Amino acid sequence: GTAFTATVLVNPTPDVTATPSTQTVCTGTAMTTITFNGAVSGTTYNWTRNNTTNVTGIAAAGTGPISGIVTNTTTTQQTVVFTITPVANGCNGSPITATMVVNTAPQITCPANITVNNGTGLCGAVVTYPGAVATGSPAPVITYSIPSGSTFPVGSTTVTATATNTCGTASCTFTVTVVDV
């Protein structure tokens, strides 16, 4: 028979690396743009993400680099996982993931104002008060302008409670009143 030539085109399987593959950001700030690279020329990078309710500011899916100003709509740490699939010449490569943790700034609530009597012949009173309550992630550290268990003078003294974490600071105040009896 007559000889003929058949050409078979074998396309390479596309691959992908994401940079950065993990990052931690504070709510209300711009994330570090996630960029993609692969060995196959002309590869496009399709991505989707989870946690679209608690973290906003980024589309649920897209093509190409991922960027945006993210907002954590909760008071607890949230994680977003991006799934990236490389596509070249009609062939899908193996998907990879990139992870972003979104922390929140502190919010603080002080205890109610406190009124106590001093002891007879004393110019003040030792006052132990309940702690302030703070939310945020990572967990905030709370400091007080005057520690609980201190001696407060007769009259009113304002105590400031400050919650601090890597995403910011929040403060509130309450008064401790010592009545001279």
mmCIF file of C-alpha atoms in Angstrom:
data_model
loop_
_atom_site.group_PDB
_atom_site.id
_atom_site.type_symbol
_atom_site.label_atom_id
_atom_site.label_comp_id
_atom_site.label_asym_id
_atom_site.label_seq_id
_atom_site.Cartn_x
_atom_site.Cartn_y
_atom_site.Cartn_z
ATOM 1 C CA GLY A 1 0.000 0.000 0.000
ATOM 2 C CA THR A 2 0.873 3.611 -0.181
ATOM 3 C CA ALA A 3 2.873 4.932 2.746
ATOM 4 C CA PHE A 4 1.516 7.930 4.624
ATOM 5 C CA THR A 5 2.743 10.036 7.523
ATOM 6 C CA ALA A 6 0.708 10.556 10.654
ATOM 7 C CA THR A 7 1.608 13.329 13.071
ATOM 8 C CA VAL A 8 0.657 13.003 16.697
ATOM 9 C CA LEU A 9 0.918 16.118 18.834
ATOM 10 C CA VAL A 10 1.506 15.358 22.491
ATOM 11 C CA ASN A 11 1.002 18.395 24.664
ATOM 12 C CA PRO A 12 2.876 18.659 27.923
ATOM 13 C CA THR A 13 0.875 18.606 31.129
ATOM 14 C CA PRO A 14 0.849 22.111 32.605
ATOM 15 C CA ASP A 15 2.036 22.670 36.152
ATOM 16 C CA VAL A 16 1.831 25.571 38.578
ATOM 17 C CA THR A 17 3.544 27.058 41.602
ATOM 18 C CA ALA A 18 1.946 29.818 43.672
ATOM 19 C CA THR A 19 3.924 32.618 45.318
ATOM 20 C CA PRO A 20 3.322 33.125 48.193
ATOM 21 C CA SER A 21 1.748 29.768 48.945
ATOM 22 C CA THR A 22 0.761 30.876 52.471
ATOM 23 C CA GLN A 23 0.226 34.275 54.043
ATOM 24 C CA THR A 24 -1.366 35.906 57.062
ATOM 25 C CA VAL A 25 -3.060 39.311 56.814
ATOM 26 C CA CYS A 26 -5.174 41.597 58.962
ATOM 27 C CA THR A 27 -8.759 42.390 58.025
ATOM 28 C CA GLY A 28 -9.095 45.575 55.990
ATOM 29 C CA THR A 29 -5.625 45.310 54.461
ATOM 30 C CA ALA A 30 -4.353 44.299 51.052
ATOM 31 C CA MET A 31 -3.207 40.739 50.728
ATOM 32 C CA THR A 32 0.125 39.988 49.076
ATOM 33 C CA THR A 33 -0.740 39.281 45.440
ATOM 34 C CA ILE A 34 -0.537 35.557 44.696
ATOM 35 C CA THR A 35 1.251 35.041 41.378
ATOM 36 C CA PHE A 36 1.632 31.845 39.351
ATOM 37 C CA ASN A 37 4.417 30.244 37.356
ATOM 38 C CA GLY A 38 4.665 27.034 35.361
ATOM 39 C CA ALA A 39 6.967 25.263 32.956
ATOM 40 C CA VAL A 40 4.537 25.185 29.997
ATOM 41 C CA SER A 41 4.424 28.367 27.934
ATOM 42 C CA GLY A 42 0.960 29.869 27.462
ATOM 43 C CA THR A 43 -0.533 28.299 30.582
ATOM 44 C CA THR A 44 -3.516 30.036 32.131
ATOM 45 C CA TYR A 45 -4.264 29.682 35.816
ATOM 46 C CA ASN A 46 -7.890 29.288 36.890
ATOM 47 C CA TRP A 47 -8.682 29.531 40.576
ATOM 48 C CA THR A 48 -11.550 29.217 43.005
ATOM 49 C CA ARG A 49 -11.698 29.817 46.727
ATOM 50 C CA ASN A 50 -13.675 28.713 49.749
ATOM 51 C CA ASN A 51 -14.938 30.775 52.712
ATOM 52 C CA THR A 52 -16.714 33.378 50.583
ATOM 53 C CA THR A 53 -19.130 34.336 53.394
ATOM 54 C CA ASN A 54 -16.750 35.147 56.257
ATOM 55 C CA VAL A 55 -14.004 36.716 54.121
ATOM 56 C CA THR A 56 -14.969 39.302 51.510
ATOM 57 C CA GLY A 57 -13.077 41.579 49.122
ATOM 58 C CA ILE A 58 -11.943 38.913 46.662
ATOM 59 C CA ALA A 59 -13.957 37.218 43.928
ATOM 60 C CA ALA A 60 -15.055 33.619 44.424
ATOM 61 C CA ALA A 61 -13.189 32.561 41.257
ATOM 62 C CA GLY A 62 -10.951 34.010 38.596
ATOM 63 C CA THR A 63 -8.032 33.634 36.218
ATOM 64 C CA GLY A 64 -4.537 34.957 36.807
ATOM 65 C CA PRO A 65 -3.016 36.610 39.884
ATOM 66 C CA ILE A 66 -5.125 36.915 43.055
ATOM 67 C CA SER A 67 -5.229 40.228 44.896
ATOM 68 C CA GLY A 68 -7.560 42.393 46.929
ATOM 69 C CA ILE A 69 -8.281 44.087 50.221
ATOM 70 C CA VAL A 70 -9.753 41.390 52.431
ATOM 71 C CA THR A 71 -12.341 41.800 55.170
ATOM 72 C CA ASN A 72 -12.960 39.223 57.865
ATOM 73 C CA THR A 73 -16.642 39.646 58.751
ATOM 74 C CA THR A 74 -16.254 37.766 62.047
ATOM 75 C CA THR A 75 -14.311 38.312 65.268
ATOM 76 C CA THR A 76 -12.339 35.072 64.887
ATOM 77 C CA GLN A 77 -9.486 34.026 62.644
ATOM 78 C CA GLN A 78 -10.600 32.831 59.206
ATOM 79 C CA THR A 79 -8.743 30.713 56.649
ATOM 80 C CA VAL A 80 -9.230 30.949 52.893
ATOM 81 C CA VAL A 81 -7.988 28.158 50.622
ATOM 82 C CA PHE A 82 -7.442 28.979 46.949
ATOM 83 C CA THR A 83 -7.455 26.036 44.507
ATOM 84 C CA ILE A 84 -5.438 26.799 41.367
ATOM 85 C CA THR A 85 -5.681 24.692 38.204
ATOM 86 C CA PRO A 86 -3.188 25.206 35.357
ATOM 87 C CA VAL A 87 -4.624 24.885 31.812
ATOM 88 C CA ALA A 88 -2.582 24.734 28.581
ATOM 89 C CA ASN A 89 -3.447 23.468 25.101
ATOM 90 C CA GLY A 90 -6.775 22.110 26.347
ATOM 91 C CA CYS A 91 -5.101 20.055 29.062
ATOM 92 C CA ASN A 92 -5.629 20.550 32.793
ATOM 93 C CA GLY A 93 -2.705 20.075 35.130
ATOM 94 C CA SER A 94 -2.876 18.958 38.730
ATOM 95 C CA PRO A 95 -4.457 21.597 40.968
ATOM 96 C CA ILE A 96 -2.538 23.074 43.897
ATOM 97 C CA THR A 97 -3.656 25.202 46.838
ATOM 98 C CA ALA A 98 -2.551 28.462 48.427
ATOM 99 C CA THR A 99 -3.716 29.485 51.888
ATOM 100 C CA MET A 100 -4.461 32.862 53.444
ATOM 101 C CA VAL A 101 -5.236 33.421 57.126
ATOM 102 C CA VAL A 102 -7.217 36.605 57.896
ATOM 103 C CA ASN A 103 -6.896 37.932 61.456
ATOM 104 C CA THR A 104 -9.019 40.584 63.149
ATOM 105 C CA ALA A 105 -8.223 43.658 65.203
ATOM 106 C CA PRO A 106 -9.173 43.602 68.880
ATOM 107 C CA GLN A 107 -12.522 44.700 70.224
ATOM 108 C CA ILE A 108 -12.804 45.228 73.968
ATOM 109 C CA THR A 109 -15.573 45.599 76.535
ATOM 110 C CA CYS A 110 -14.778 46.956 79.991
ATOM 111 C CA PRO A 111 -16.426 45.896 83.241
ATOM 112 C CA ALA A 112 -19.092 48.170 84.750
ATOM 113 C CA ASN A 113 -18.105 51.078 86.962
ATOM 114 C CA ILE A 114 -17.302 50.014 90.522
ATOM 115 C CA THR A 115 -18.101 51.746 93.822
ATOM 116 C CA VAL A 116 -16.637 50.526 97.142
ATOM 117 C CA ASN A 117 -16.282 51.940 100.657
ATOM 118 C CA ASN A 118 -12.906 52.501 102.239
ATOM 119 C CA GLY A 119 -12.091 51.066 105.640
ATOM 120 C CA THR A 120 -12.344 53.217 108.771
ATOM 121 C CA GLY A 121 -9.325 55.479 109.003
ATOM 122 C CA LEU A 122 -8.032 54.493 105.566
ATOM 123 C CA CYS A 123 -7.479 56.869 102.664
ATOM 124 C CA GLY A 124 -8.340 54.279 100.049
ATOM 125 C CA ALA A 125 -9.336 50.683 99.399
ATOM 126 C CA VAL A 126 -7.861 47.654 97.680
ATOM 127 C CA VAL A 127 -10.120 46.943 94.717
ATOM 128 C CA THR A 128 -10.198 43.757 92.714
ATOM 129 C CA TYR A 129 -12.248 44.159 89.556
ATOM 130 C CA PRO A 130 -13.373 41.693 86.863
ATOM 131 C CA GLY A 131 -11.304 41.691 83.716
ATOM 132 C CA ALA A 132 -12.239 43.302 80.444
ATOM 133 C CA VAL A 133 -13.360 40.977 77.652
ATOM 134 C CA ALA A 134 -11.588 41.182 74.299
ATOM 135 C CA THR A 135 -12.067 39.455 70.964
ATOM 136 C CA GLY A 136 -9.783 39.370 67.961
ATOM 137 C CA SER A 137 -7.220 37.127 66.388
ATOM 138 C CA PRO A 138 -4.620 36.376 67.300
ATOM 139 C CA ALA A 139 -5.931 36.533 70.869
ATOM 140 C CA PRO A 140 -5.291 40.042 72.202
ATOM 141 C CA VAL A 141 -3.213 40.788 75.280
ATOM 142 C CA ILE A 142 -5.066 43.029 77.748
ATOM 143 C CA THR A 143 -3.209 45.569 79.893
ATOM 144 C CA TYR A 144 -4.608 47.959 82.492
ATOM 145 C CA SER A 145 -3.493 51.454 83.515
ATOM 146 C CA ILE A 146 -4.047 50.373 87.144
ATOM 147 C CA PRO A 147 -3.966 46.638 87.879
ATOM 148 C CA SER A 148 -6.763 44.833 89.684
ATOM 149 C CA GLY A 149 -5.877 44.380 93.350
ATOM 150 C CA SER A 150 -4.315 47.855 93.608
ATOM 151 C CA THR A 151 -5.088 50.386 96.322
ATOM 152 C CA PHE A 152 -7.362 53.097 94.946
ATOM 153 C CA PRO A 153 -7.609 56.494 96.698
ATOM 154 C CA VAL A 154 -10.861 58.018 97.965
ATOM 155 C CA GLY A 155 -12.710 59.547 94.998
ATOM 156 C CA SER A 156 -13.090 58.399 91.413
ATOM 157 C CA THR A 157 -10.235 56.924 89.389
ATOM 158 C CA THR A 158 -10.466 56.052 85.707
ATOM 159 C CA VAL A 159 -8.973 52.730 84.641
ATOM 160 C CA THR A 160 -8.074 52.184 80.992
ATOM 161 C CA ALA A 161 -8.021 48.661 79.579
ATOM 162 C CA THR A 162 -6.123 48.181 76.317
ATOM 163 C CA ALA A 163 -6.288 45.104 74.073
ATOM 164 C CA THR A 164 -3.434 44.642 71.612
ATOM 165 C CA ASN A 165 -2.631 42.111 68.886
ATOM 166 C CA THR A 166 -0.746 42.167 65.577
ATOM 167 C CA CYS A 167 -3.743 43.783 63.844
ATOM 168 C CA GLY A 168 -4.202 46.745 66.185
ATOM 169 C CA THR A 169 -5.223 48.161 69.533
ATOM 170 C CA ALA A 170 -8.547 48.922 71.200
ATOM 171 C CA SER A 171 -9.219 50.603 74.544
ATOM 172 C CA CYS A 172 -12.092 51.193 76.923
ATOM 173 C CA THR A 173 -12.422 52.828 80.342
ATOM 174 C CA PHE A 174 -14.330 52.360 83.582
ATOM 175 C CA THR A 175 -14.233 54.136 86.931
ATOM 176 C CA VAL A 176 -13.443 52.879 90.382
ATOM 177 C CA THR A 177 -15.001 55.102 93.071
ATOM 178 C CA VAL A 178 -13.884 54.769 96.674
ATOM 179 C CA VAL A 179 -16.360 56.352 99.111
ATOM 180 C CA ASP A 180 -14.981 57.697 102.405
ATOM 181 C CA VAL A 181 -17.162 56.326 105.214
#
